[in-house]
Each structure stands twice: as structure tokens, then as C-alpha cells.
Amino acid sequence: MIFSSVPKIIPRVFLILILVGLFFYFSSFASDKKDGIENFPDTFQPYLIELSKKHPYWNFRALYTNLDWNYVIDQENIYGKNLVPKNYSDSWKNTKPGQYNVEIDSGWVDSSRQAVEFCMDPRNFLNEGCLFQFETLSYEAHTNNLNSIEKILYGTEFYNTKVSYLNTGGQIINMSEKYSDLILRGGHTSKVSPYHLASRIKQEVGPFLSHSSISGKVSGFEGYYNFYNIGATSSSEPMGAIKKGLQYAKDGKGASQATKDKYLIPWNTKEKAITGGAIFIGSSYINVGQNTVYLQKFDVNDDRNGTLFTHQYMTNVLAPYSEAKSIYNGYNKSGLLDTPMTFIIPIYNNMPSIPTQNPNINSKDFVKDDKKLLCNSDKVNLRTGPSTSYEIITTINKETKMTRLEKGRQAGERWDKVKLDNGIIGYIFQNYVSEIPEVKIERLELTIDNSTVLKGEKKQLQVIIFPKEASNNKVIYFSSNNKVATIDDKGNILALSSGKTIITVKAQDNDVKSQIEIIVYSPVTGIKLDESEVFLEVGETFEIKGRVEPEDANDKTILYNSSNTQIATVEENRIITAHQEGIAKLEACSKENQNIKAEVDIYVVRQLEASEIIFDNSLKVSDFTISGVDYNSNTVEDIKSKIKTNLEIEIVNDKNQVLQDTDIVGTGTKVRLKENGQIIRQYKIIVYGDCNGDGKINSVDLLVLQRHILEIQTMGQIFVKASNINKNDKKPTSVDLLLIQRHILGLQIIKQ
């Protein structure tokens, strides 16, 4: 792993802003996992549905990596990171001058970008034979057994064979146990599937016990074994990779003693090599989020909390494919395919609409096409490539409809690339399809259960096509006002805000269309009042400001009522009039839904003479708020010094906690005037730019305002006012964010 540092002295404010920005940046890349086929993108679902029909106990988990597809390919398409055999065709290989056919490891060369794209696109492998590169690889006692391991080892020299090996002294050690016994025990100890271990051994060292990594006979490494080729990194030296792996088996290649003890190093017995290597695989990969063959090859899951694209077990770009085939064959022979299994399948942002083509398939053998086809036979296989040597995706019957994407013009047997109506893309032999005569759409009929939709509600628009035999039955959906309601390509309407919009549905291949008007109604969900308590003198009036939520509610009418009209009354114009000393409650309720309410406490106190309270000219006093506070001199003592009165002054924070003279005053702080212990007047302080009430203007206020604008965490009304730097009674926006930032940087000071 490579780390880098930037040795620069960054001003504190900039550093805080950078850290806040980095938090949001990296949070946006965090992966997300969701179980169920319905949580996969549309281009994945049809393949998984076919698999689920055959194996109903299989569970499919979508791993949303939140990584951009092209970015991922750029990171993997780095010279030497992904290799293919040198004898492969040029479509598989990097053909850049100076890199073409250069052996990075003996017999292995750098792969092409197309090869990386093909192997990394999970949709290419959503069939029974290739799916097991996405299988979770944890140990499960109820499914793992010796008989199944032996079936996986069938066809190799490990099958039904007792273990023997050379120790470091050159003696032959014969064990009473078989390789399957050691693999099962290694899986239990490491918590790794022994089926995976057996398949991995076959992949890494092949079918023969004489393989150099496990023969115990390599010069300088006699009596050492490495069944998984751990540490066997690429080398141009003859047997260089194998020797590196055996060096790891011998001494851990510089690992600490704790690490060597953990992995049972040295691997001077076959059991220690199998079990210790399994512990390495489990702790280094499977138990840290890389718990599928695919994720071990392609490091794209952030569960490990490490640098992506660096912790990769294999360099063979096709290793997940070949290992998946081996695992599938073993499971199939073991009769394990119908047991419950979970498959973790990665999803990337901005993936191509059609899976990347296999480099073996020559694009010159096809010509673009869009004809409608009909299958003319029963039990016809749709395959991943244009020959019977490719895997079967699904089997279709007579009358199955499809669209031809590319027409084959190969020599001999000709195959077409087609897309079934359910979205599956594959190859079919031309003799099994017939072209359907083209019929155009003549009329569209639209229906919906109710054209008035509540805000936030989803509705399905039903489209009936005439004639139903139309060759292309695809239609395009439009909303005349996407701010009111949107409609997706399946006819799902989402109501966003009150208003009207016209939904238009048009045939894809002609001008036939139909329209329907949708009305979105936004009900009241709450009431917000600017004040929670009001202090008035007898005879004084005050306009209470209230609003319904959401802002686009259709009926914004608020009804006001006083609990005691002898103390205070409220008119329809929201004017409160104080009549006599005492306490009353103002109740505001929605006319549309009178169960939605808000309340204000009204305190009517004796009249104050103008001479009883005099504010310094630097303070701006209006509607029981005080602004104009100098945020460089804003202690309790500073505020008190600017108020001349014989009344008792008490200053509390927004939680009604009394502040001391040295405490800082900020937005939401209350200035109370008391007589004989009773509050007879109260004002709220506003410091513009202080969005959290601490009396300071800094990066914390930026974060608080940003979360309010993004509707992550709503501020109280007094803080909303303080965030409106332009003082225009509008909602704070990104412009206010910018003004606060400029104040922090000393570029433009906020005027109080």
C-alpha cells in the first residue's frame, strides 16, 4: 500500500472546510448492500430471475459500490495489474508498443482494456456455471462435508489420497488422513468454506501433486509448501513467482513473529500450509469484506477501510471465471446446488447499457440489426456467446419474442445476438428464429385510477396499445412539468409538488401519442410559528407570523384562537391585542386539518414607560428582536452595558439557562427584563451568520446551514433568520453559505 502526504501549512479555517468537504466526499463513495432481486438495476434483474426460478433458495445481494464504471476500469487497466496467457488472441492482450507480448510473469502478458471490462462486468457471468465467483466464502458447518470436498477434488491427484510429504530433513512423512480431511479441518479453523479452499488449490497448483509449489523439492526450499501461492508475485526470473511463494512459506518474507504465529508459518508440513494459508485467505480477504472470488480479484468494496484496487489476490484477469467454473462443477457433482446460498454481486455507477462483449467474439462477424424475432422451436438454449461451447443463460420455447441486436454473418453456423422481452441478452442459432412482420402502433389509451395524486404518492399509468400485435410496443413518457410530477420509463408517476402537469405517452417508432392531465395535491403536514412565547404590555399589539408545512401546501389558511379573550384576543389578520395582565395561549390550527396545531404562550404585563428601558443606538430593536450586536464584543456584560433600565436584566440561552457576565451571547439568546422576579418583557438576539447560537461565525455555521439547506437537519426559526445574511425574509440559500464563507476568510464582513 502506498501512502502520500502533503507537507503544507494550511490555515485553520481552510483545514476545517477541507475536512468537512472530505467527509461528504468520501461518504458519497461508501458501499451499500441490499438483499433481493428487486434491489438490482434493471439490466441485472432478468438474469437473476431466471436463476431464481431454477434455484429458489438462492439469495442475491446487490453490492452498490458507488464507484463510477469508467473510473474503476481506469484503476484496473494499469500495466501489470491484470494478466492473460501469452498464447491468447490479441483482443485479450495489451497491444501498446513496448508493452505488447512482454512477459510480466513466465507465459503471462498484460491484458487489454476490453478484457478487463468483460471480466469486471458482473452481468457477463449471471448464469449457473459462472455465478460462483460471487458466492460468499464463509465456513458453514451444516453444508460442508468430506464427501463434497472429494467430489470437488475428483480428477486430480488429491482425490481420495492420503497425505504424504517431505519434511525439511528430507524424510518422507506418511499421514493417515486424506487431503479432504486437511481441507475440511483448515476450513473450520479459518472460517473459510472448504469447498472454496479445495477449488482454490485446484486453481493455483493444478491437478498434480508434483507442482513445484507443493512438491517440497525446490532447491533452497526443501520441505516447504504453499498450496495457495500466497506471496507468489509476478517475476521474470525462471520460477521466480513460485520461489517468492515458497520464501513466504519458509519465513513469512520479513513478517513479524506474531504474524507468522497467526498463519502457522513456517509451512513445513502440508497441514500447516493448507490451514495456515486458509487463515491467511480468511483474515486477509474473506473476513474483511473481500468474501467472494470476484472481490478478491477486484478490490472494489470499501468494507476493508483500506485503499481500493490495491489488495488483490490474483493477477489472472480470468481467475474469477475459471474458479467459478471449478466451484460450480464441484457443487454440481456434490448435489449442493439446491442448498441455500448467498451471492454478493457488485454494481457500479454509469455502467454501459449492454454488457461488455467477450474478447473472443469477433465484431466483424456481426452487423447491427433491430428486427423483431420469434423462436420457432421448443427448448432452445440462449448462450453467452455464438457457439455451443459458451455457457447457457436460459432456455426458451416456441413463440418466445425477442429483438435482434446484431445479425451473425459468420462462416458456417450463424448465430444472432438477441435481447429477450424480459431484458436478457444472449446468442441464439439463426435456424431457431424467424422474423416477425412489422406492425405499427395505431392508437394509445391511457388510464389511471385517480388523476388527482397526493404529493409524495406514486401512481401507475396504464397504457393500452392498439393493435396489441404491434411489432414495437415501446412507448416514451413525458411530463410537461417535472417540478410537479415525473414519470419514468415504466409509467410510474411520482408526485413532487402541488400543481398540474400533462403526461404525454408517445409511440417510440411513430408520432402516435395520447395525453392525460395529472393534478398533484399537497396536504398540510404541520404549522410553524415564529415565536413560542410573546410578552406584551396592556393595549399593545403584535403580529404573529405563521406558516404551514410544506411550503407548497394547497390550503395555507391558518385559523387562530385565544384561550382567554379577556387577557388577549387574536384577529383573522394574525394581530394579537393585549387587554389585561395575565397569561393566555394562542392556538393556531390548519383550516384543512384542524388536528394539526401549534401554540404560543402570551404574557400580558404592565405598560412600560419609554424611560424605563433605553437601548444603545448600536442595537437594532424591532418586534422583540435585537440585532446589531458586535460579535467581537458580545458577552453578557457587553449587552447589559448597552441597556439602561432599573429593571432586573437576565440573559438566558435558547434552552433558558442563565448566562454569566463573561459568557458569549449568540443567536437565540433571550434578554429578559424582570420586576419582582416576574418577566415583563423579553427580546431575542440575532447575530447574522451565527447559525448555531454560539455567538461565533465559523465553519461550524457553514455545516449547520448546509445541513438545513439539504433538509438533513432543520434549524429553528430564529436561526433561519440569522442565516438570511441578505435580510430579505427569504429562505437561506447557497448564496448565504457563500457570504458566511467570505466572512470567515475575511473577504467580506457580514453587517449586523
mmCIF file of N, CA, C and O in Angstrom, residues 277-355:
data_model
loop_
_atom_site.group_PDB
_atom_site.id
_atom_site.type_symbol
_atom_site.label_atom_id
_atom_site.label_comp_id
_atom_site.label_asym_id
_atom_site.label_seq_id
_atom_site.Cartn_x
_atom_site.Cartn_y
_atom_site.Cartn_z
ATOM 1 N N GLY A 277 -2.473 -21.221 5.261
ATOM 2 C CA GLY A 277 -2.845 -20.450 4.071
ATOM 3 C C GLY A 277 -4.315 -20.077 4.094
ATOM 4 O O GLY A 277 -4.706 -18.990 3.674
ATOM 5 N N ALA A 278 -5.163 -20.989 4.596
ATOM 6 C CA ALA A 278 -6.600 -20.697 4.708
ATOM 7 C C ALA A 278 -6.845 -19.568 5.699
ATOM 8 O O ALA A 278 -7.698 -18.700 5.476
ATOM 9 N N ILE A 279 -6.086 -19.575 6.811
ATOM 10 C CA ILE A 279 -6.208 -18.475 7.787
ATOM 11 C C ILE A 279 -5.790 -17.163 7.134
ATOM 12 O O ILE A 279 -6.423 -16.119 7.328
ATOM 13 N N PHE A 280 -4.717 -17.206 6.331
ATOM 14 C CA PHE A 280 -4.268 -16.014 5.606
ATOM 15 C C PHE A 280 -5.368 -15.502 4.684
ATOM 16 O O PHE A 280 -5.700 -14.313 4.680
ATOM 17 N N ILE A 281 -5.959 -16.401 3.897
ATOM 18 C CA ILE A 281 -7.016 -16.012 2.953
ATOM 19 C C ILE A 281 -8.208 -15.450 3.716
ATOM 20 O O ILE A 281 -8.788 -14.428 3.353
ATOM 21 N N GLY A 282 -8.568 -16.143 4.818
ATOM 22 C CA GLY A 282 -9.726 -15.690 5.593
ATOM 23 C C GLY A 282 -9.506 -14.341 6.231
ATOM 24 O O GLY A 282 -10.337 -13.439 6.120
ATOM 25 N N SER A 283 -8.369 -14.169 6.899
ATOM 26 C CA SER A 283 -8.129 -12.923 7.634
ATOM 27 C C SER A 283 -7.759 -11.787 6.703
ATOM 28 O O SER A 283 -8.070 -10.629 6.977
ATOM 29 N N SER A 284 -7.091 -12.115 5.611
ATOM 30 C CA SER A 284 -6.634 -11.069 4.712
ATOM 31 C C SER A 284 -7.691 -10.667 3.694
ATOM 32 O O SER A 284 -7.641 -9.571 3.150
ATOM 33 N N TYR A 285 -8.635 -11.543 3.430
ATOM 34 C CA TYR A 285 -9.613 -11.271 2.385
ATOM 35 C C TYR A 285 -11.048 -11.522 2.853
ATOM 36 O O TYR A 285 -11.828 -10.591 3.014
ATOM 37 N N ILE A 286 -11.376 -12.779 3.096
ATOM 38 C CA ILE A 286 -12.775 -13.153 3.303
ATOM 39 C C ILE A 286 -13.375 -12.480 4.520
ATOM 40 O O ILE A 286 -14.524 -12.030 4.489
ATOM 41 N N ASN A 287 -12.615 -12.372 5.593
ATOM 42 C CA ASN A 287 -13.162 -11.818 6.833
ATOM 43 C C ASN A 287 -13.046 -10.302 6.913
ATOM 44 O O ASN A 287 -13.358 -9.713 7.946
ATOM 45 N N VAL A 288 -12.606 -9.652 5.839
ATOM 46 C CA VAL A 288 -12.503 -8.189 5.840
ATOM 47 C C VAL A 288 -13.251 -7.588 4.656
ATOM 48 O O VAL A 288 -12.914 -6.508 4.178
ATOM 49 N N GLY A 289 -14.294 -8.295 4.188
ATOM 50 C CA GLY A 289 -15.142 -7.730 3.146
ATOM 51 C C GLY A 289 -14.872 -8.248 1.747
ATOM 52 O O GLY A 289 -15.697 -8.060 0.860
ATOM 53 N N GLN A 290 -13.726 -8.910 1.509
ATOM 54 C CA GLN A 290 -13.445 -9.475 0.195
ATOM 55 C C GLN A 290 -13.815 -10.967 0.225
ATOM 56 O O GLN A 290 -12.982 -11.838 0.042
ATOM 57 N N ASN A 291 -15.100 -11.197 0.465
ATOM 58 C CA ASN A 291 -15.569 -12.553 0.742
ATOM 59 C C ASN A 291 -16.211 -13.220 -0.454
ATOM 60 O O ASN A 291 -17.102 -14.059 -0.319
ATOM 61 N N THR A 292 -15.795 -12.851 -1.656
ATOM 62 C CA THR A 292 -16.132 -13.586 -2.863
ATOM 63 C C THR A 292 -14.872 -13.660 -3.714
ATOM 64 O O THR A 292 -13.937 -12.868 -3.542
ATOM 65 N N VAL A 293 -14.837 -14.603 -4.636
ATOM 66 C CA VAL A 293 -13.689 -14.720 -5.533
ATOM 67 C C VAL A 293 -13.533 -13.428 -6.340
ATOM 68 O O VAL A 293 -12.428 -12.937 -6.555
ATOM 69 N N TYR A 294 -14.655 -12.862 -6.770
ATOM 70 C CA TYR A 294 -14.618 -11.627 -7.554
ATOM 71 C C TYR A 294 -13.971 -10.498 -6.757
ATOM 72 O O TYR A 294 -13.103 -9.778 -7.274
ATOM 73 N N LEU A 295 -14.381 -10.322 -5.496
ATOM 74 C CA LEU A 295 -13.870 -9.214 -4.683
ATOM 75 C C LEU A 295 -12.413 -9.421 -4.277
ATOM 76 O O LEU A 295 -11.720 -8.458 -3.958
ATOM 77 N N GLN A 296 -11.947 -10.668 -4.277
ATOM 78 C CA GLN A 296 -10.533 -10.912 -4.003
ATOM 79 C C GLN A 296 -9.682 -10.538 -5.212
ATOM 80 O O GLN A 296 -8.549 -10.076 -5.064
ATOM 81 N N LYS A 297 -10.252 -10.728 -6.393
ATOM 82 C CA LYS A 297 -9.523 -10.337 -7.609
ATOM 83 C C LYS A 297 -9.623 -8.834 -7.846
ATOM 84 O O LYS A 297 -8.640 -8.172 -8.184
ATOM 85 N N PHE A 298 -10.841 -8.288 -7.677
ATOM 86 C CA PHE A 298 -11.072 -6.874 -7.939
ATOM 87 C C PHE A 298 -11.468 -6.196 -6.632
ATOM 88 O O PHE A 298 -12.564 -6.395 -6.118
ATOM 89 N N ASP A 299 -10.553 -5.386 -6.091
ATOM 90 C CA ASP A 299 -10.710 -4.758 -4.767
ATOM 91 C C ASP A 299 -11.581 -3.502 -4.899
ATOM 92 O O ASP A 299 -11.079 -2.388 -4.997
ATOM 93 N N VAL A 300 -12.919 -3.699 -4.876
ATOM 94 C CA VAL A 300 -13.840 -2.582 -5.119
ATOM 95 C C VAL A 300 -14.826 -2.367 -3.975
ATOM 96 O O VAL A 300 -15.711 -1.519 -4.081
ATOM 97 N N ASN A 301 -14.685 -3.121 -2.885
ATOM 98 C CA ASN A 301 -15.604 -2.987 -1.747
ATOM 99 C C ASN A 301 -14.899 -2.254 -0.618
ATOM 100 O O ASN A 301 -13.819 -2.659 -0.192
ATOM 101 N N ASP A 302 -15.504 -1.176 -0.103
ATOM 102 C CA ASP A 302 -14.842 -0.350 0.914
ATOM 103 C C ASP A 302 -14.970 -0.902 2.332
ATOM 104 O O ASP A 302 -14.559 -0.249 3.285
ATOM 105 N N ASP A 303 -15.538 -2.105 2.525
ATOM 106 C CA ASP A 303 -15.684 -2.671 3.874
ATOM 107 C C ASP A 303 -14.342 -2.834 4.578
ATOM 108 O O ASP A 303 -14.260 -2.845 5.802
ATOM 109 N N ARG A 304 -13.266 -2.997 3.804
ATOM 110 C CA ARG A 304 -11.946 -3.218 4.392
ATOM 111 C C ARG A 304 -11.364 -1.939 4.974
ATOM 112 O O ARG A 304 -10.403 -1.965 5.741
ATOM 113 N N ASN A 305 -11.945 -0.791 4.626
ATOM 114 C CA ASN A 305 -11.451 0.514 5.093
ATOM 115 C C ASN A 305 -9.991 0.735 4.692
ATOM 116 O O ASN A 305 -9.218 1.330 5.429
ATOM 117 N N GLY A 306 -9.639 0.224 3.547
ATOM 118 C CA GLY A 306 -8.285 0.430 3.035
ATOM 119 C C GLY A 306 -8.352 1.079 1.671
ATOM 120 O O GLY A 306 -9.410 1.435 1.173
ATOM 121 N N THR A 307 -7.203 1.266 1.034
ATOM 122 C CA THR A 307 -7.168 1.861 -0.295
ATOM 123 C C THR A 307 -7.689 0.851 -1.305
ATOM 124 O O THR A 307 -7.225 -0.281 -1.360
ATOM 125 N N LEU A 308 -8.652 1.248 -2.126
ATOM 126 C CA LEU A 308 -9.236 0.343 -3.112
ATOM 127 C C LEU A 308 -8.231 0.032 -4.219
ATOM 128 O O LEU A 308 -7.271 0.759 -4.445
ATOM 129 N N PHE A 309 -8.471 -1.103 -4.905
ATOM 130 C CA PHE A 309 -7.710 -1.546 -6.082
ATOM 131 C C PHE A 309 -6.285 -1.998 -5.753
ATOM 132 O O PHE A 309 -5.494 -2.241 -6.660
ATOM 133 N N THR A 310 -5.944 -2.122 -4.471
ATOM 134 C CA THR A 310 -4.569 -2.480 -4.106
ATOM 135 C C THR A 310 -4.457 -3.875 -3.506
ATOM 136 O O THR A 310 -3.437 -4.530 -3.655
ATOM 137 N N HIS A 311 -5.504 -4.322 -2.835
ATOM 138 C CA HIS A 311 -5.457 -5.580 -2.084
ATOM 139 C C HIS A 311 -6.081 -6.675 -2.947
ATOM 140 O O HIS A 311 -7.197 -7.109 -2.714
ATOM 141 N N GLN A 312 -5.319 -7.139 -3.958
ATOM 142 C CA GLN A 312 -5.869 -8.073 -4.936
ATOM 143 C C GLN A 312 -5.044 -9.358 -4.942
ATOM 144 O O GLN A 312 -3.816 -9.315 -5.060
ATOM 145 N N TYR A 313 -5.763 -10.473 -4.839
ATOM 146 C CA TYR A 313 -5.125 -11.771 -4.614
ATOM 147 C C TYR A 313 -4.498 -12.353 -5.877
ATOM 148 O O TYR A 313 -3.506 -13.045 -5.817
ATOM 149 N N MET A 314 -5.101 -12.080 -7.021
ATOM 150 C CA MET A 314 -4.680 -12.747 -8.255
ATOM 151 C C MET A 314 -4.361 -11.721 -9.331
ATOM 152 O O MET A 314 -4.900 -10.617 -9.327
ATOM 153 N N THR A 315 -3.508 -12.098 -10.280
ATOM 154 C CA THR A 315 -3.254 -11.232 -11.428
ATOM 155 C C THR A 315 -3.952 -11.753 -12.688
ATOM 156 O O THR A 315 -4.185 -10.977 -13.609
ATOM 157 N N ASN A 316 -4.289 -13.036 -12.741
ATOM 158 C CA ASN A 316 -5.007 -13.609 -13.879
ATOM 159 C C ASN A 316 -6.386 -12.965 -13.961
ATOM 160 O O ASN A 316 -7.234 -13.149 -13.091
ATOM 161 N N VAL A 317 -6.631 -12.192 -15.011
ATOM 162 C CA VAL A 317 -7.894 -11.459 -15.106
ATOM 163 C C VAL A 317 -9.091 -12.397 -15.197
ATOM 164 O O VAL A 317 -10.211 -12.041 -14.825
ATOM 165 N N LEU A 318 -8.875 -13.621 -15.662
ATOM 166 C CA LEU A 318 -9.958 -14.594 -15.796
ATOM 167 C C LEU A 318 -10.053 -15.539 -14.604
ATOM 168 O O LEU A 318 -10.836 -16.494 -14.640
ATOM 169 N N ALA A 319 -9.270 -15.294 -13.561
ATOM 170 C CA ALA A 319 -9.277 -16.190 -12.406
ATOM 171 C C ALA A 319 -10.674 -16.340 -11.789
ATOM 172 O O ALA A 319 -11.090 -17.456 -11.470
ATOM 173 N N PRO A 320 -11.439 -15.259 -11.571
ATOM 174 C CA PRO A 320 -12.782 -15.449 -11.007
ATOM 175 C C PRO A 320 -13.660 -16.353 -11.866
ATOM 176 O O PRO A 320 -14.406 -17.188 -11.341
ATOM 177 N N TYR A 321 -13.556 -16.199 -13.200
ATOM 178 C CA TYR A 321 -14.345 -17.030 -14.107
ATOM 179 C C TYR A 321 -13.955 -18.499 -13.985
ATOM 180 O O TYR A 321 -14.808 -19.377 -13.819
ATOM 181 N N SER A 322 -12.653 -18.788 -14.051
ATOM 182 C CA SER A 322 -12.217 -20.184 -14.019
ATOM 183 C C SER A 322 -12.466 -20.812 -12.651
ATOM 184 O O SER A 322 -12.849 -21.983 -12.554
ATOM 185 N N GLU A 323 -12.280 -20.046 -11.574
ATOM 186 C CA GLU A 323 -12.559 -20.588 -10.244
ATOM 187 C C GLU A 323 -14.050 -20.843 -10.075
ATOM 188 O O GLU A 323 -14.467 -21.826 -9.457
ATOM 189 N N ALA A 324 -14.871 -19.954 -10.604
ATOM 190 C CA ALA A 324 -16.322 -20.138 -10.512
ATOM 191 C C ALA A 324 -16.749 -21.423 -11.207
ATOM 192 O O ALA A 324 -17.594 -22.171 -10.692
ATOM 193 N N LYS A 325 -16.158 -21.694 -12.370
ATOM 194 C CA LYS A 325 -16.483 -22.936 -13.090
ATOM 195 C C LYS A 325 -16.102 -24.151 -12.263
ATOM 196 O O LYS A 325 -16.853 -25.137 -12.184
ATOM 197 N N SER A 326 -14.930 -24.089 -11.632
ATOM 198 C CA SER A 326 -14.471 -25.208 -10.806
ATOM 199 C C SER A 326 -15.396 -25.413 -9.607
ATOM 200 O O SER A 326 -15.769 -26.539 -9.275
ATOM 201 N N ILE A 327 -15.770 -24.308 -8.965
ATOM 202 C CA ILE A 327 -16.666 -24.404 -7.806
ATOM 203 C C ILE A 327 -18.016 -24.974 -8.232
ATOM 204 O O ILE A 327 -18.583 -25.852 -7.571
ATOM 205 N N TYR A 328 -18.535 -24.472 -9.354
ATOM 206 C CA TYR A 328 -19.827 -24.959 -9.844
ATOM 207 C C TYR A 328 -19.785 -26.458 -10.119
ATOM 208 O O TYR A 328 -20.686 -27.203 -9.714
ATOM 209 N N ASN A 329 -18.730 -26.909 -10.801
ATOM 210 C CA ASN A 329 -18.633 -28.338 -11.113
ATOM 211 C C ASN A 329 -18.593 -29.175 -9.839
ATOM 212 O O ASN A 329 -19.223 -30.234 -9.754
ATOM 213 N N GLY A 330 -17.853 -28.679 -8.839
ATOM 214 C CA GLY A 330 -17.794 -29.409 -7.577
ATOM 215 C C GLY A 330 -19.142 -29.443 -6.885
ATOM 216 O O GLY A 330 -19.576 -30.490 -6.374
ATOM 217 N N TYR A 331 -19.844 -28.316 -6.849
ATOM 218 C CA TYR A 331 -21.167 -28.266 -6.224
ATOM 219 C C TYR A 331 -22.163 -29.135 -6.982
ATOM 220 O O TYR A 331 -23.005 -29.802 -6.388
ATOM 221 N N ASN A 332 -22.065 -29.097 -8.297
ATOM 222 C CA ASN A 332 -22.998 -29.867 -9.116
ATOM 223 C C ASN A 332 -22.828 -31.364 -8.862
ATOM 224 O O ASN A 332 -23.807 -32.105 -8.678
ATOM 225 N N LYS A 333 -21.556 -31.810 -8.805
ATOM 226 C CA LYS A 333 -21.293 -33.226 -8.527
ATOM 227 C C LYS A 333 -21.694 -33.594 -7.106
ATOM 228 O O LYS A 333 -22.080 -34.733 -6.835
ATOM 229 N N SER A 334 -21.606 -32.629 -6.202
ATOM 230 C CA SER A 334 -21.925 -32.891 -4.797
ATOM 231 C C SER A 334 -23.412 -32.803 -4.512
ATOM 232 O O SER A 334 -23.843 -33.095 -3.394
ATOM 233 N N GLY A 335 -24.198 -32.376 -5.479
ATOM 234 C CA GLY A 335 -25.618 -32.206 -5.249
ATOM 235 C C GLY A 335 -25.925 -31.066 -4.298
ATOM 236 O O GLY A 335 -26.911 -31.115 -3.553
ATOM 237 N N LEU A 336 -25.069 -30.021 -4.304
ATOM 238 C CA LEU A 336 -25.230 -28.907 -3.363
ATOM 239 C C LEU A 336 -25.917 -27.699 -3.976
ATOM 240 O O LEU A 336 -26.136 -26.695 -3.289
ATOM 241 N N LEU A 337 -26.295 -27.770 -5.233
ATOM 242 C CA LEU A 337 -26.802 -26.581 -5.905
ATOM 243 C C LEU A 337 -28.149 -26.118 -5.374
ATOM 244 O O LEU A 337 -28.517 -24.953 -5.549
ATOM 245 N N ASP A 338 -28.891 -26.976 -4.747
ATOM 246 C CA ASP A 338 -30.214 -26.583 -4.259
ATOM 247 C C ASP A 338 -30.214 -26.196 -2.785
ATOM 248 O O ASP A 338 -31.278 -26.037 -2.185
ATOM 249 N N THR A 339 -29.027 -26.074 -2.193
ATOM 250 C CA THR A 339 -28.964 -25.619 -0.800
ATOM 251 C C THR A 339 -28.978 -24.092 -0.764
ATOM 252 O O THR A 339 -28.638 -23.437 -1.736
ATOM 253 N N PRO A 340 -29.389 -23.479 0.360
ATOM 254 C CA PRO A 340 -29.387 -22.010 0.456
ATOM 255 C C PRO A 340 -27.982 -21.441 0.284
ATOM 256 O O PRO A 340 -27.040 -21.885 0.923
ATOM 257 N N MET A 341 -27.846 -20.472 -0.586
ATOM 258 C CA MET A 341 -26.561 -19.807 -0.823
ATOM 259 C C MET A 341 -26.802 -18.319 -1.030
ATOM 260 O O MET A 341 -27.878 -17.913 -1.476
ATOM 261 N N THR A 342 -25.807 -17.528 -0.719
ATOM 262 C CA THR A 342 -25.894 -16.086 -0.934
ATOM 263 C C THR A 342 -24.812 -15.649 -1.913
ATOM 264 O O THR A 342 -23.659 -16.060 -1.793
ATOM 265 N N PHE A 343 -25.198 -14.816 -2.865
ATOM 266 C CA PHE A 343 -24.273 -14.315 -3.877
ATOM 267 C C PHE A 343 -24.232 -12.792 -3.788
ATOM 268 O O PHE A 343 -25.275 -12.128 -3.836
ATOM 269 N N ILE A 344 -23.028 -12.249 -3.623
ATOM 270 C CA ILE A 344 -22.831 -10.800 -3.499
ATOM 271 C C ILE A 344 -22.331 -10.275 -4.843
ATOM 272 O O ILE A 344 -21.234 -10.612 -5.282
ATOM 273 N N ILE A 345 -23.158 -9.448 -5.496
ATOM 274 C CA ILE A 345 -22.883 -9.037 -6.872
ATOM 275 C C ILE A 345 -22.672 -7.526 -6.926
ATOM 276 O O ILE A 345 -23.559 -6.761 -6.548
ATOM 277 N N PRO A 346 -21.496 -7.065 -7.359
ATOM 278 C CA PRO A 346 -21.194 -5.618 -7.367
ATOM 279 C C PRO A 346 -21.984 -4.854 -8.435
ATOM 280 O O PRO A 346 -22.260 -5.378 -9.524
ATOM 281 N N ILE A 347 -22.329 -3.615 -8.088
ATOM 282 C CA ILE A 347 -22.995 -2.693 -9.007
ATOM 283 C C ILE A 347 -22.127 -1.428 -9.089
ATOM 284 O O ILE A 347 -21.640 -0.947 -8.075
ATOM 285 N N TYR A 348 -21.965 -0.901 -10.286
ATOM 286 C CA TYR A 348 -21.188 0.325 -10.478
ATOM 287 C C TYR A 348 -22.085 1.412 -11.065
ATOM 288 O O TYR A 348 -23.079 1.127 -11.740
ATOM 289 N N ASN A 349 -21.729 2.648 -10.821
ATOM 290 C CA ASN A 349 -22.458 3.768 -11.415
ATOM 291 C C ASN A 349 -22.077 3.903 -12.887
ATOM 292 O O ASN A 349 -20.934 3.673 -13.270
ATOM 293 N N ASN A 350 -23.064 4.290 -13.699
ATOM 294 C CA ASN A 350 -22.837 4.597 -15.123
ATOM 295 C C ASN A 350 -22.276 3.403 -15.895
ATOM 296 O O ASN A 350 -21.404 3.568 -16.758
ATOM 297 N N MET A 351 -22.795 2.207 -15.586
ATOM 298 C CA MET A 351 -22.385 1.031 -16.353
ATOM 299 C C MET A 351 -22.975 1.108 -17.760
ATOM 300 O O MET A 351 -24.033 1.706 -17.974
ATOM 301 N N PRO A 352 -22.312 0.507 -18.757
ATOM 302 C CA PRO A 352 -22.875 0.505 -20.115
ATOM 303 C C PRO A 352 -24.216 -0.220 -20.138
ATOM 304 O O PRO A 352 -24.463 -1.131 -19.338
ATOM 305 N N SER A 353 -25.109 0.191 -21.050
ATOM 306 C CA SER A 353 -26.455 -0.396 -21.097
ATOM 307 C C SER A 353 -26.422 -1.861 -21.503
ATOM 308 O O SER A 353 -27.292 -2.644 -21.119
ATOM 309 N N ILE A 354 -25.400 -2.235 -22.286
ATOM 310 C CA ILE A 354 -25.243 -3.628 -22.721
ATOM 311 C C ILE A 354 -23.910 -4.145 -22.190
ATOM 312 O O ILE A 354 -22.895 -3.451 -22.274
ATOM 313 N N PRO A 355 -23.891 -5.357 -21.612
ATOM 314 C CA PRO A 355 -22.643 -5.898 -21.061
ATOM 315 C C PRO A 355 -21.517 -5.913 -22.102
ATOM 316 O O PRO A 355 -21.749 -6.112 -23.294
#
